Short mmCIF file of C-alpha atoms in Angstrom, two decimals:
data_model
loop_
_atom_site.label_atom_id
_atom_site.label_comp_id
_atom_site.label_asym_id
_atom_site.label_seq_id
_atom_site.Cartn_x
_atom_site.Cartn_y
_atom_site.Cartn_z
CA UNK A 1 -34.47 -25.15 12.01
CA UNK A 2 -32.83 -21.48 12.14
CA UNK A 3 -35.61 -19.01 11.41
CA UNK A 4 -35.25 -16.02 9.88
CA UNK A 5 -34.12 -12.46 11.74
CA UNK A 6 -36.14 -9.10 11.66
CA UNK A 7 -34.58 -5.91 12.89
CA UNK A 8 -30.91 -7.18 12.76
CA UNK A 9 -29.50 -3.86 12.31
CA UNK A 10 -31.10 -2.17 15.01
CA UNK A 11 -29.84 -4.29 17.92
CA UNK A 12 -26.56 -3.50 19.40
CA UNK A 13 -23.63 -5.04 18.99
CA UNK A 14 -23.66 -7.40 21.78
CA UNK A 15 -27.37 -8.37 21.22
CA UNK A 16 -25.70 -9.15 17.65
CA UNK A 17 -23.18 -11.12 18.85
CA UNK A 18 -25.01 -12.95 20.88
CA UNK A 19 -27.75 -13.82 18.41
CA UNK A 20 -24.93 -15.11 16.12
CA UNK A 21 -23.61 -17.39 18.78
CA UNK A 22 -26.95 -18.67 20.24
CA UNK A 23 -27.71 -19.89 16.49
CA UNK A 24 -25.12 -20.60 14.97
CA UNK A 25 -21.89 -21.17 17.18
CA UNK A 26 -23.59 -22.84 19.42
CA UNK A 27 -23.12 -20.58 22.05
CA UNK A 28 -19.42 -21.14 22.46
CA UNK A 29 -17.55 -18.64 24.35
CA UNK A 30 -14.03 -19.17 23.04
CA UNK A 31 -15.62 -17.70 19.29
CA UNK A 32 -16.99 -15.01 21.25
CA UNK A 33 -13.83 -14.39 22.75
CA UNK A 34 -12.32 -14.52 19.31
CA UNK A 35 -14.48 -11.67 18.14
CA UNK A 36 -13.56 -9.63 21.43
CA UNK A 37 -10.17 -9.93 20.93
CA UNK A 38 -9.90 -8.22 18.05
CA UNK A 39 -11.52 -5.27 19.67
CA UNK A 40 -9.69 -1.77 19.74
CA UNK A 41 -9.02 -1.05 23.85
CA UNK A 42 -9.32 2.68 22.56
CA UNK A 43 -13.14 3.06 22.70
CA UNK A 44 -13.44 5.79 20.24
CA UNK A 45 -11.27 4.53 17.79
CA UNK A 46 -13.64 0.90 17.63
CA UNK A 47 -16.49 2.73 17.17
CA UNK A 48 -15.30 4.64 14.29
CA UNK A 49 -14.30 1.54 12.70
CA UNK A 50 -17.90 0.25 13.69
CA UNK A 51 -19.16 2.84 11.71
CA UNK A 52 -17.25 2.09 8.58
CA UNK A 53 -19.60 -0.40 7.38
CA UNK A 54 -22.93 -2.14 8.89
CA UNK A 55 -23.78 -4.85 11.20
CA UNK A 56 -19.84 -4.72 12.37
CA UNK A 57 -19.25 -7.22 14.97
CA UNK A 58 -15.20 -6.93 15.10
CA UNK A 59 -12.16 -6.09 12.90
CA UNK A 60 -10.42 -8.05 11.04
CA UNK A 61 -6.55 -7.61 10.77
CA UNK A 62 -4.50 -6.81 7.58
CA UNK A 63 -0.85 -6.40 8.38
CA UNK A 64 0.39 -3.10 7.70
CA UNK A 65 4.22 -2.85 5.98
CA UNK A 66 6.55 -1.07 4.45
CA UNK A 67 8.58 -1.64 1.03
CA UNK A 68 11.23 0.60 0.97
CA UNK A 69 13.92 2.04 -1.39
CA UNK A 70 11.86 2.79 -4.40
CA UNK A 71 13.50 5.40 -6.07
CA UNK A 72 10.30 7.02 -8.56
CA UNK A 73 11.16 9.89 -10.52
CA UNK A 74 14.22 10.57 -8.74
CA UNK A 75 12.51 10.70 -5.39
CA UNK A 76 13.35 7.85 -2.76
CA UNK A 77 9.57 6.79 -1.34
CA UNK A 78 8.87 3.80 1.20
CA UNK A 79 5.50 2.59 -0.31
CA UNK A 80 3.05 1.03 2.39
CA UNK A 81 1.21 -1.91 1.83
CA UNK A 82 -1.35 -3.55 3.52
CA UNK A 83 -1.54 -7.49 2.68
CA UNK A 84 -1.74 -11.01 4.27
CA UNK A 85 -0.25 -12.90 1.42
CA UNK A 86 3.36 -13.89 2.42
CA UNK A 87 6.61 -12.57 0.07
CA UNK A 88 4.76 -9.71 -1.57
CA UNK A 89 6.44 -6.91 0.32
CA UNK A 90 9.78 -8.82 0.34
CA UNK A 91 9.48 -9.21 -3.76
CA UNK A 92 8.68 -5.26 -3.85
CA UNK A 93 11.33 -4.46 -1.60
CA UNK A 94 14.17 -6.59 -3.82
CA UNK A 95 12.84 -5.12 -6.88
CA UNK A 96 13.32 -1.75 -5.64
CA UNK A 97 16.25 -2.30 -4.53
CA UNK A 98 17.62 -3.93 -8.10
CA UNK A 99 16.39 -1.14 -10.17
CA UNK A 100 17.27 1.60 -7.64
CA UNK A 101 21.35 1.68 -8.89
CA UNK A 102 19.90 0.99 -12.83
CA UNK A 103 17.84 4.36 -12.71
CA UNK A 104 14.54 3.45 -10.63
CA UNK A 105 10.90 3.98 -11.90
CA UNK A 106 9.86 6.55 -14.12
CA UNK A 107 6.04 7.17 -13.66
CA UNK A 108 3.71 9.15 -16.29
CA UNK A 109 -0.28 9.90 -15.52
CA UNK A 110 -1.44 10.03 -19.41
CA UNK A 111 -5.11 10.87 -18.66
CA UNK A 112 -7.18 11.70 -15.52
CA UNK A 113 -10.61 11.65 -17.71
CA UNK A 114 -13.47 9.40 -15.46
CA UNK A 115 -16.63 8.50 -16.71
CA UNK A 116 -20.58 8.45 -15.80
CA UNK A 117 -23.31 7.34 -17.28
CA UNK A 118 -27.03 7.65 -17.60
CA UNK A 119 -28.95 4.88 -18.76
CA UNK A 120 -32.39 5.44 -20.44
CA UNK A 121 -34.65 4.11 -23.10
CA UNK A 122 -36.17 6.41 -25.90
CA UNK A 123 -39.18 5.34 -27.98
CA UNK A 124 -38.79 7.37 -31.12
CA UNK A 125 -37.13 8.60 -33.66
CA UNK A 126 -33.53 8.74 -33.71
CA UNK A 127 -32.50 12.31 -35.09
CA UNK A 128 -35.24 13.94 -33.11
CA UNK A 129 -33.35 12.49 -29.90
CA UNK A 130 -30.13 14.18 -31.23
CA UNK A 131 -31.66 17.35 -31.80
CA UNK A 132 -32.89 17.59 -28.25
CA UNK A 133 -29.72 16.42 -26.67
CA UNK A 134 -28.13 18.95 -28.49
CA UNK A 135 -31.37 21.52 -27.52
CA UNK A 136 -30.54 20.27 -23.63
CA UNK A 137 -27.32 19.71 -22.85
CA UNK A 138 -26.17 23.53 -22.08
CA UNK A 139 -29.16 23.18 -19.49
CA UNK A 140 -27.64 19.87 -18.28
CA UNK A 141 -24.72 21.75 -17.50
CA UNK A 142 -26.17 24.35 -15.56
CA UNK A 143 -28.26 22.49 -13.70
CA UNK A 144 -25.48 21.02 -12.09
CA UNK A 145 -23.25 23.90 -11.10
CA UNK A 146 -24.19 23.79 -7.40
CA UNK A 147 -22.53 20.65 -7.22
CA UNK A 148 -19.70 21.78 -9.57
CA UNK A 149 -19.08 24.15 -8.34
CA UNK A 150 -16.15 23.21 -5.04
CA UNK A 151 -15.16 21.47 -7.83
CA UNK A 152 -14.45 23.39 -9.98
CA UNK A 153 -12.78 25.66 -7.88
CA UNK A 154 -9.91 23.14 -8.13
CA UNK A 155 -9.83 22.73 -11.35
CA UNK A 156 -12.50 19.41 -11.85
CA UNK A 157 -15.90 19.43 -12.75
CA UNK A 158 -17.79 18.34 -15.83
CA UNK A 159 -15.76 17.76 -19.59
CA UNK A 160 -18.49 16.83 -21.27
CA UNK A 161 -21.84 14.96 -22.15
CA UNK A 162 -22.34 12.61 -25.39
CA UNK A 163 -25.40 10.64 -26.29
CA UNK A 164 -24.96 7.16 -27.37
CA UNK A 165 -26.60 5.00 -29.51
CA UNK A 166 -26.80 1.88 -27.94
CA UNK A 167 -29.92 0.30 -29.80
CA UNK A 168 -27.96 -2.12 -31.78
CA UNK A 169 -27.06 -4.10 -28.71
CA UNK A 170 -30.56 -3.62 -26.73
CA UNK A 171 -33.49 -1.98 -28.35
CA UNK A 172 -34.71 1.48 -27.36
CA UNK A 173 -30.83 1.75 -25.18
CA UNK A 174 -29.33 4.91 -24.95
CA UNK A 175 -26.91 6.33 -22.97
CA UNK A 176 -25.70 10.00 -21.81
CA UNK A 177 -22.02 9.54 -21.72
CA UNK A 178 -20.54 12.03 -19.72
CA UNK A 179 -16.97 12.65 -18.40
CA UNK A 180 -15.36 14.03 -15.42
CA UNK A 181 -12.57 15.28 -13.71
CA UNK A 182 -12.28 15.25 -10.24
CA UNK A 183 -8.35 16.03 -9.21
CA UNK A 184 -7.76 14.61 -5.72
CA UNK A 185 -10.90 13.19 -5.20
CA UNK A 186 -12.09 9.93 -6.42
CA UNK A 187 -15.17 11.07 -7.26
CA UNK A 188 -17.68 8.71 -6.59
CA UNK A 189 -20.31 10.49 -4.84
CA UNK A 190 -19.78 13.92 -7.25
CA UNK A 191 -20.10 12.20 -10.46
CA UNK A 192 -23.40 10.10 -9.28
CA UNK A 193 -25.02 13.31 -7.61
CA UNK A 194 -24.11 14.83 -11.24
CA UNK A 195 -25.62 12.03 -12.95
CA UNK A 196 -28.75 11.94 -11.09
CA UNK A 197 -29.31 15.72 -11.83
CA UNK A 198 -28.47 14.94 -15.77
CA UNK A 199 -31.20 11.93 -15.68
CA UNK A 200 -33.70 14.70 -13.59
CA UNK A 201 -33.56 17.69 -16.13
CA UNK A 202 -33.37 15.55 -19.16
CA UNK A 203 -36.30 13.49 -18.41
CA UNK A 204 -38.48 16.61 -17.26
CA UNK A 205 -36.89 18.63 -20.44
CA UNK A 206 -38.16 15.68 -22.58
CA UNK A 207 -41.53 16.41 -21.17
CA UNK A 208 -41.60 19.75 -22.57
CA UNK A 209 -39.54 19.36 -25.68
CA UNK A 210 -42.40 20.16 -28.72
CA UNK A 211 -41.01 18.21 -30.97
CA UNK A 212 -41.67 15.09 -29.97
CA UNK A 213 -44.73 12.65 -29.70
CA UNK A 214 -46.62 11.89 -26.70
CA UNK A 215 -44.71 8.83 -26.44
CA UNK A 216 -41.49 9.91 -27.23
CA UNK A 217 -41.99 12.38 -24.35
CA UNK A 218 -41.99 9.26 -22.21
CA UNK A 219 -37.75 9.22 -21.72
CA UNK A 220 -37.51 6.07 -19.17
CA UNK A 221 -34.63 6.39 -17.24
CA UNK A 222 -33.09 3.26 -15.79
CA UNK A 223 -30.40 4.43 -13.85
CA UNK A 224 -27.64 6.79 -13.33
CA UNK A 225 -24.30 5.73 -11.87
CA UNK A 226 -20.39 6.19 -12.58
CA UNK A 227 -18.23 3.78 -14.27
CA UNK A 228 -15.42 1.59 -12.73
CA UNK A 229 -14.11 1.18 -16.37
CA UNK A 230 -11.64 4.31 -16.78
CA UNK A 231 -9.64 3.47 -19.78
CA UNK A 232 -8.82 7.40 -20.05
CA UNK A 233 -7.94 7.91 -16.83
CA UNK A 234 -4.29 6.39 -17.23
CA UNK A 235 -0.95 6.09 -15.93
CA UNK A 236 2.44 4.57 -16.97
CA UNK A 237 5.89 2.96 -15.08
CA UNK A 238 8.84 1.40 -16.74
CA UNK A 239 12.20 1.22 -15.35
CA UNK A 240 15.21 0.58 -18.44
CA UNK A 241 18.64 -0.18 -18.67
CA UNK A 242 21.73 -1.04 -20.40
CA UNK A 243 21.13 -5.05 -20.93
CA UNK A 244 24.64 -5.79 -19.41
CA UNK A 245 23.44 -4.29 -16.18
CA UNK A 246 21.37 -6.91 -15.66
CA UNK A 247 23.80 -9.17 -14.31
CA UNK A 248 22.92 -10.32 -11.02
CA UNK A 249 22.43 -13.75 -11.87
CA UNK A 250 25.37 -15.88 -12.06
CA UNK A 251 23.90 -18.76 -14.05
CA UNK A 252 22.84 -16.33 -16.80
CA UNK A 253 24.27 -12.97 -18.29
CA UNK A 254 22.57 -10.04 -19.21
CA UNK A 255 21.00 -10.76 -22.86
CA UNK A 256 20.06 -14.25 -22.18
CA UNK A 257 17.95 -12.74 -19.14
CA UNK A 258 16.59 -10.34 -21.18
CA UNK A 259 15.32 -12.72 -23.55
CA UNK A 260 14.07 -15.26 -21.52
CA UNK A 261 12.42 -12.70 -19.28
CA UNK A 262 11.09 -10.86 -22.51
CA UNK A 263 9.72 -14.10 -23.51
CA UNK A 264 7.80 -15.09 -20.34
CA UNK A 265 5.80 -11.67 -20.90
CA UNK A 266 5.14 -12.55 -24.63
CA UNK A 267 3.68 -15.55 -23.17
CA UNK A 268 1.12 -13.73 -20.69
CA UNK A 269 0.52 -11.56 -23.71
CA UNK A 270 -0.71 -13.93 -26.14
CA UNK A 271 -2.24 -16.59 -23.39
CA UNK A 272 -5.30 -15.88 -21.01
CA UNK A 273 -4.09 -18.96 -18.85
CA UNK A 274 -1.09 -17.23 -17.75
CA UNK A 275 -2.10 -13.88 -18.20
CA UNK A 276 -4.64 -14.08 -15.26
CA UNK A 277 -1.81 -15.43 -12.80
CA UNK A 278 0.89 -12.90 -14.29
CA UNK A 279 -2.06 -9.98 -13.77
CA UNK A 280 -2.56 -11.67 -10.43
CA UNK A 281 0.83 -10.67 -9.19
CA UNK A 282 0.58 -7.24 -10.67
CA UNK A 283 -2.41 -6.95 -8.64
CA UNK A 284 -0.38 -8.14 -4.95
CA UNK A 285 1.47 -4.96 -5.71
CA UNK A 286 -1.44 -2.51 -6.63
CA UNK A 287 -3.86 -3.50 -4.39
CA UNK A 288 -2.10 -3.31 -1.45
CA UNK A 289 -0.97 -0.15 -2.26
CA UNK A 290 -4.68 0.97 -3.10
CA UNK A 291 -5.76 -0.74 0.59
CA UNK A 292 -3.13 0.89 2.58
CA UNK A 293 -4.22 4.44 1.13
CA UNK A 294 -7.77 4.04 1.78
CA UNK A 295 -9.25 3.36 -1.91
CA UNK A 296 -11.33 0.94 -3.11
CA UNK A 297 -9.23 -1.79 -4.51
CA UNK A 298 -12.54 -3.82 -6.16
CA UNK A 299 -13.29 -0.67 -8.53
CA UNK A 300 -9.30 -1.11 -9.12
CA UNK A 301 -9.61 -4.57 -9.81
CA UNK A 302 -12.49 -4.58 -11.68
CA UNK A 303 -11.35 -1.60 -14.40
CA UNK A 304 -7.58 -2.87 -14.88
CA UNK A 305 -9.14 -6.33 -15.66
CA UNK A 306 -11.30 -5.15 -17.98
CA UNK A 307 -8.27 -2.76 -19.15
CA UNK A 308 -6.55 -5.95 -20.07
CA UNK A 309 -9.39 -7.53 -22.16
CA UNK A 310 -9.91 -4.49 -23.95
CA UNK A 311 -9.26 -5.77 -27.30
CA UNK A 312 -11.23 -8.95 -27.15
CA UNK A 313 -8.85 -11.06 -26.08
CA UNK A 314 -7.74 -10.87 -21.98
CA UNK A 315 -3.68 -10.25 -21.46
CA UNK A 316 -0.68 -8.96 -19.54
CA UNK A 317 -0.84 -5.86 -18.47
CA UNK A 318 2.62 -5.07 -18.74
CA UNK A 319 5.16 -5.68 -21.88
CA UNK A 320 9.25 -6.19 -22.38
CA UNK A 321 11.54 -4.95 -25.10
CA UNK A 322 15.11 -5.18 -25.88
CA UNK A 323 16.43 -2.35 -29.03
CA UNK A 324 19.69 -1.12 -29.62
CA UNK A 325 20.99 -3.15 -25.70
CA UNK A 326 18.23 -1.16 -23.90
CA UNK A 327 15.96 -3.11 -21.56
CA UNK A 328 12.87 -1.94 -20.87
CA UNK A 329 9.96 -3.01 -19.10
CA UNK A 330 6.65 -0.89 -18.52
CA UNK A 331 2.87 -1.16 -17.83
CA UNK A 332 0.08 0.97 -18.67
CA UNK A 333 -2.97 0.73 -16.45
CA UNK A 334 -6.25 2.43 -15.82
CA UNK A 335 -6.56 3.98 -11.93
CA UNK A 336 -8.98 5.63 -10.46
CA UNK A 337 -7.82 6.95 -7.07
CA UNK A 338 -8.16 9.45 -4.17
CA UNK A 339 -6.63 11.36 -1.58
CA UNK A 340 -8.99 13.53 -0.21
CA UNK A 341 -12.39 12.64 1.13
CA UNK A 342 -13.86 8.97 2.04
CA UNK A 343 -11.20 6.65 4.79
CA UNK A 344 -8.83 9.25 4.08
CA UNK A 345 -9.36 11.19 6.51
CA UNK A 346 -11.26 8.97 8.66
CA UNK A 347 -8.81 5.76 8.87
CA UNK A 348 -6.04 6.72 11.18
CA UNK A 349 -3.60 4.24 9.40
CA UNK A 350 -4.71 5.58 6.26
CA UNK A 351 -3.16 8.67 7.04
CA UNK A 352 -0.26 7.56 8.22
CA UNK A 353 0.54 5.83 4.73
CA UNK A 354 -0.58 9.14 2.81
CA UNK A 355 1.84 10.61 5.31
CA UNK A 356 4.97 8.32 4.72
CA UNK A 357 3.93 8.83 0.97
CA UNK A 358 4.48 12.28 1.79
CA UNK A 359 1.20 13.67 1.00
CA UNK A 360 0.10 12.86 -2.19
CA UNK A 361 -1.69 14.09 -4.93
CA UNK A 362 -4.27 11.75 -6.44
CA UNK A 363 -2.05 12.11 -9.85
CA UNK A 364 1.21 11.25 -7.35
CA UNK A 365 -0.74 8.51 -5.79
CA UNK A 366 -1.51 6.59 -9.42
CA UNK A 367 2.30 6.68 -10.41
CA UNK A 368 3.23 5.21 -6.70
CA UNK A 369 0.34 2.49 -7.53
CA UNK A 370 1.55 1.56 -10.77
CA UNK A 371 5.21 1.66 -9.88
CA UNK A 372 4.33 -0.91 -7.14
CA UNK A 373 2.46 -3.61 -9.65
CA UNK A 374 5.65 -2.67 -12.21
CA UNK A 375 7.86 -3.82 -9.19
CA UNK A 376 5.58 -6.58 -8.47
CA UNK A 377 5.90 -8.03 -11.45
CA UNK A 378 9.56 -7.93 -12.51
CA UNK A 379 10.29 -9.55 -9.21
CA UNK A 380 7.57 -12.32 -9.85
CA UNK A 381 9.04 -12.75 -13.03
CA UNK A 382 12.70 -12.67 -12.38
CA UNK A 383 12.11 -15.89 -9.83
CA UNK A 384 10.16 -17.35 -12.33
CA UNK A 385 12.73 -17.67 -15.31
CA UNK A 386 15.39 -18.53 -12.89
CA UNK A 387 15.30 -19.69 -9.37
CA UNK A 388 11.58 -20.78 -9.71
CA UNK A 389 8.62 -19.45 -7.56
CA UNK A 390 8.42 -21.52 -4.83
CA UNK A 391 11.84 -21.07 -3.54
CA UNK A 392 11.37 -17.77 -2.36
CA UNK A 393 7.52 -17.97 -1.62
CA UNK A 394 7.55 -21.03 0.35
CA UNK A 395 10.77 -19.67 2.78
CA UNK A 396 8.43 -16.48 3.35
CA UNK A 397 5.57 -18.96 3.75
CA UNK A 398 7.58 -21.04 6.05
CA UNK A 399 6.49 -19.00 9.23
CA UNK A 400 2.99 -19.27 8.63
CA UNK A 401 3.34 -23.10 8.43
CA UNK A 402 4.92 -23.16 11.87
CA UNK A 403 2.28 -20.87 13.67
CA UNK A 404 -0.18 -22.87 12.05
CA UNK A 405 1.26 -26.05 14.38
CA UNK A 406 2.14 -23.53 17.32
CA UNK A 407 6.08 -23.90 16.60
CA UNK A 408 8.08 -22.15 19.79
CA UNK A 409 9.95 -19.57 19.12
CA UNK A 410 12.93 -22.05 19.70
CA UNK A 411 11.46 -24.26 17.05
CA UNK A 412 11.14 -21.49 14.53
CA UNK A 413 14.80 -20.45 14.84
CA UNK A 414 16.19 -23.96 14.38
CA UNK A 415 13.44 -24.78 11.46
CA UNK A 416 14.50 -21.51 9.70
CA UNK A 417 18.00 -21.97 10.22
CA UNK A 418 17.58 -25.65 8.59
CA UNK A 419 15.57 -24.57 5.72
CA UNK A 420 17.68 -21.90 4.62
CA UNK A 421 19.46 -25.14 2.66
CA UNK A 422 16.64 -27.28 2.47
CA UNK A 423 13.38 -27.01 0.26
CA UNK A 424 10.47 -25.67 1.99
CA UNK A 425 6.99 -27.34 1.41
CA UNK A 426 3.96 -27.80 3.65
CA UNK A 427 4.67 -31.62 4.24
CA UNK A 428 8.54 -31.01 5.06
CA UNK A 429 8.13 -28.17 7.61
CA UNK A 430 5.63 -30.18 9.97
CA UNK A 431 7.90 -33.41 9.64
CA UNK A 432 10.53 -31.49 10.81
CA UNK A 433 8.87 -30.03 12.84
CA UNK A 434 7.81 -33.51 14.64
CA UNK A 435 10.95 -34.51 14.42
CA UNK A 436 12.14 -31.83 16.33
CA UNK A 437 9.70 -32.44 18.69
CA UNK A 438 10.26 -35.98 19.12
CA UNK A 439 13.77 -35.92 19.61
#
């Protein structure tokens, strides 16, 4: 029976490693090995990545590419992307190319607005509450300007504070809504330190405040933290064109591409089913991008999904039109993003892809972001309403089926060579791959 551990955290990392094996790898030195090998040889370098997170034992490789040839507001950007999952960077990269002669992206941040929130319960009467937010919230707002005030400086800070009445879905729930800006930072850490110093002076103000009863004195605050939902912090891509310009398919002209591409988004846009895969793609796209740059991509996820379900009902995130022989095709997401401060300027390869980005602003970084998911998801689509998926996925996932049987590198060249008129699936490659091998 495996007993429990005390102290984990405090032993180093070999005594962690070889606790791990000794109970449950049963002290096997090739998974050892495994975990060494994926060590940096540059000392300093592994330990800062040890000190990204706790109890690190190893890293664990993304590959790092490039999609190049996006043309975005008239600028030509290579976007970086860090991913495992086979054809997303080649989709990217075709869809940039195809919409780089037909005008490219055009990329609009609508919003930058983020939001906080302190959570508390109030046992009392209503109006009196409003009258001592209102009595407060000026000393809310000074009580915060030491941490405002860097801020501030560059042109962020606090927007404002609202209480909410939220005692209709949970009695005594009330909220102090408040609302940031926080230019090239993300913002995490300001807004909570805010927050925490709104929930501290309101709850010893309530103390104080005569007007209210003993009990109502009694503010409980239950916690104080920002929100991942930011549904006015916004940005927008489309690409358009004249509909006879989309002509690269032989089997199909222009309009009847148009429509049938127009109606595959009407479909994600009126059915959950397919919305969550079509969102799924736009997501390859976006959270690469948000990886590679050193942003968290589960705060991403997390607000553009509940972007999509907004109005009740969960659906595409991005929409088609035809007027007039103009196509157009655009999304309008949520993102919350940074360029300054957390792996920015920690993760070496972070750097880098703010660097090929050309040094972003967090504004610049959302249009780049939502240009990539855009790209994404025209790509996904185009295959989709003509060739089919799998064609192109399963040729990209063709090499990963050979190194999973340890193909040569002869093998691979005559297995690629041979598929490039042949279907690709899982149970094709490896019989021709043993038939290779046999003969």
């Amino acid at each position: 029976m495996i007993k429990p551990i005390s102290g984990f955290s405090k032993l180093t990392k070999k005594e962690k490693i070889d606790w791990l094996a000794e109970t449950y790898l049963k002290d096997r030195p090739e998974d050892v090995a495994i975990l060494r090998q994926y060590w940096n040889e540059d000392s300093g370098l592994q330990q800062l990545h040890d000190e990204f997170t706790e109890n690190t034992l190893s890293n664990f490789y993304l590959p790092f590419g490039l999609a190049p040839n996006f043309l975005v507001n008239g600028d030509l950007l290579a976007i970086p992307m860090a991913i495992e999952e086979s054809s997303v960077i080649a989709a990217a990269s075709k869809a940039a190319k195809f919409w780089r002669t037909r005008g490219g992206f055009k990329a609009t941040v609508i919003d930058t607005k983020k939001i906080g929130q302190v959570h508390f319960n109030f046992f009392g009467n209503k109006e009196k509450l409003k009258q001592f937010f209102e009595a407060t919230k000026p000393k809310l707002l000074e009580a915060v300007k030491p941490i405002t005030h860097n801020m501030e400086k560059r042109g962020g800070g606090v927007l404002d504070i609202k209480l909410r009445d939220k005692t209709a879905e949970i009695t005594n729930y009330y909220q102090l809504h408040c609302e940031f800006e926080t230019k090239d930072s993300m913002g995490a850490n300001f807004i909570n330190s805010c927050l925490e110093k709104f929930a501290e002076v309101f709850e010893n103000e309530a103390q104080q405040y005569a007007d209210f009863s003993s009990e109502e004195k009694n503010i409980e605050i239950i916690m104080s933290i920002l929100s991942n939902y930011v549904p006015e912090c916004l940005v927008r891509a489309e690409v358009s064109c004249p509909v006879e310009e989309l002509n690269e398919n032989k089997d199909l002209n222009g309009e009847d591409f148009a429509n049938k591409f127009i109606q595959a988004v009407n479909i994600a846009e009126v059915e959950p089913y397919r919305a969550v895969t079509h969102n799924k793609g736009i997501m390859n796209g976006i959270d690469a991008v948000v990886l590679a740059t050193g942003n968290d991509f589960r705060a991403v996820e997390a607000g553009i999904h509940a972007y999509a379900a907004r109005n009740g009902k969960y659906t595409s995130l991005t929409h088609a039109s035809l007027e007039n022989g103009i196509f157009k095709f655009w999304i309008e997401i949520p993102l919350a993003l940074g360029t300054v401060g957390g792996l920015t300027s920690l993760h070496p390869l972070v750097k880098l892809a703010l660097d090929i980005l050309q040094q972003p602003t967090a504004r610049e970084l959302m249009k780049v972001v939502a240009v990539a998911g855009l790209a994404q998801n025209f790509a996904a689509i185009n295959s989709l309403t003509t060739t089919g998926i799998q064609q192109g996925h399963m040729k990209m996932h063709l090499m990963n089926i050979l190194n999973q049987h340890k193909a040569t590198e002869a093998e691979k060249t005559i297995l690629i060579q041979y598929f490039t008129n042949n279907t690709v699936t899982h149970s094709s490659a490896v019989e021709e791959l043993q038939k290779l091998r046999n003969s």
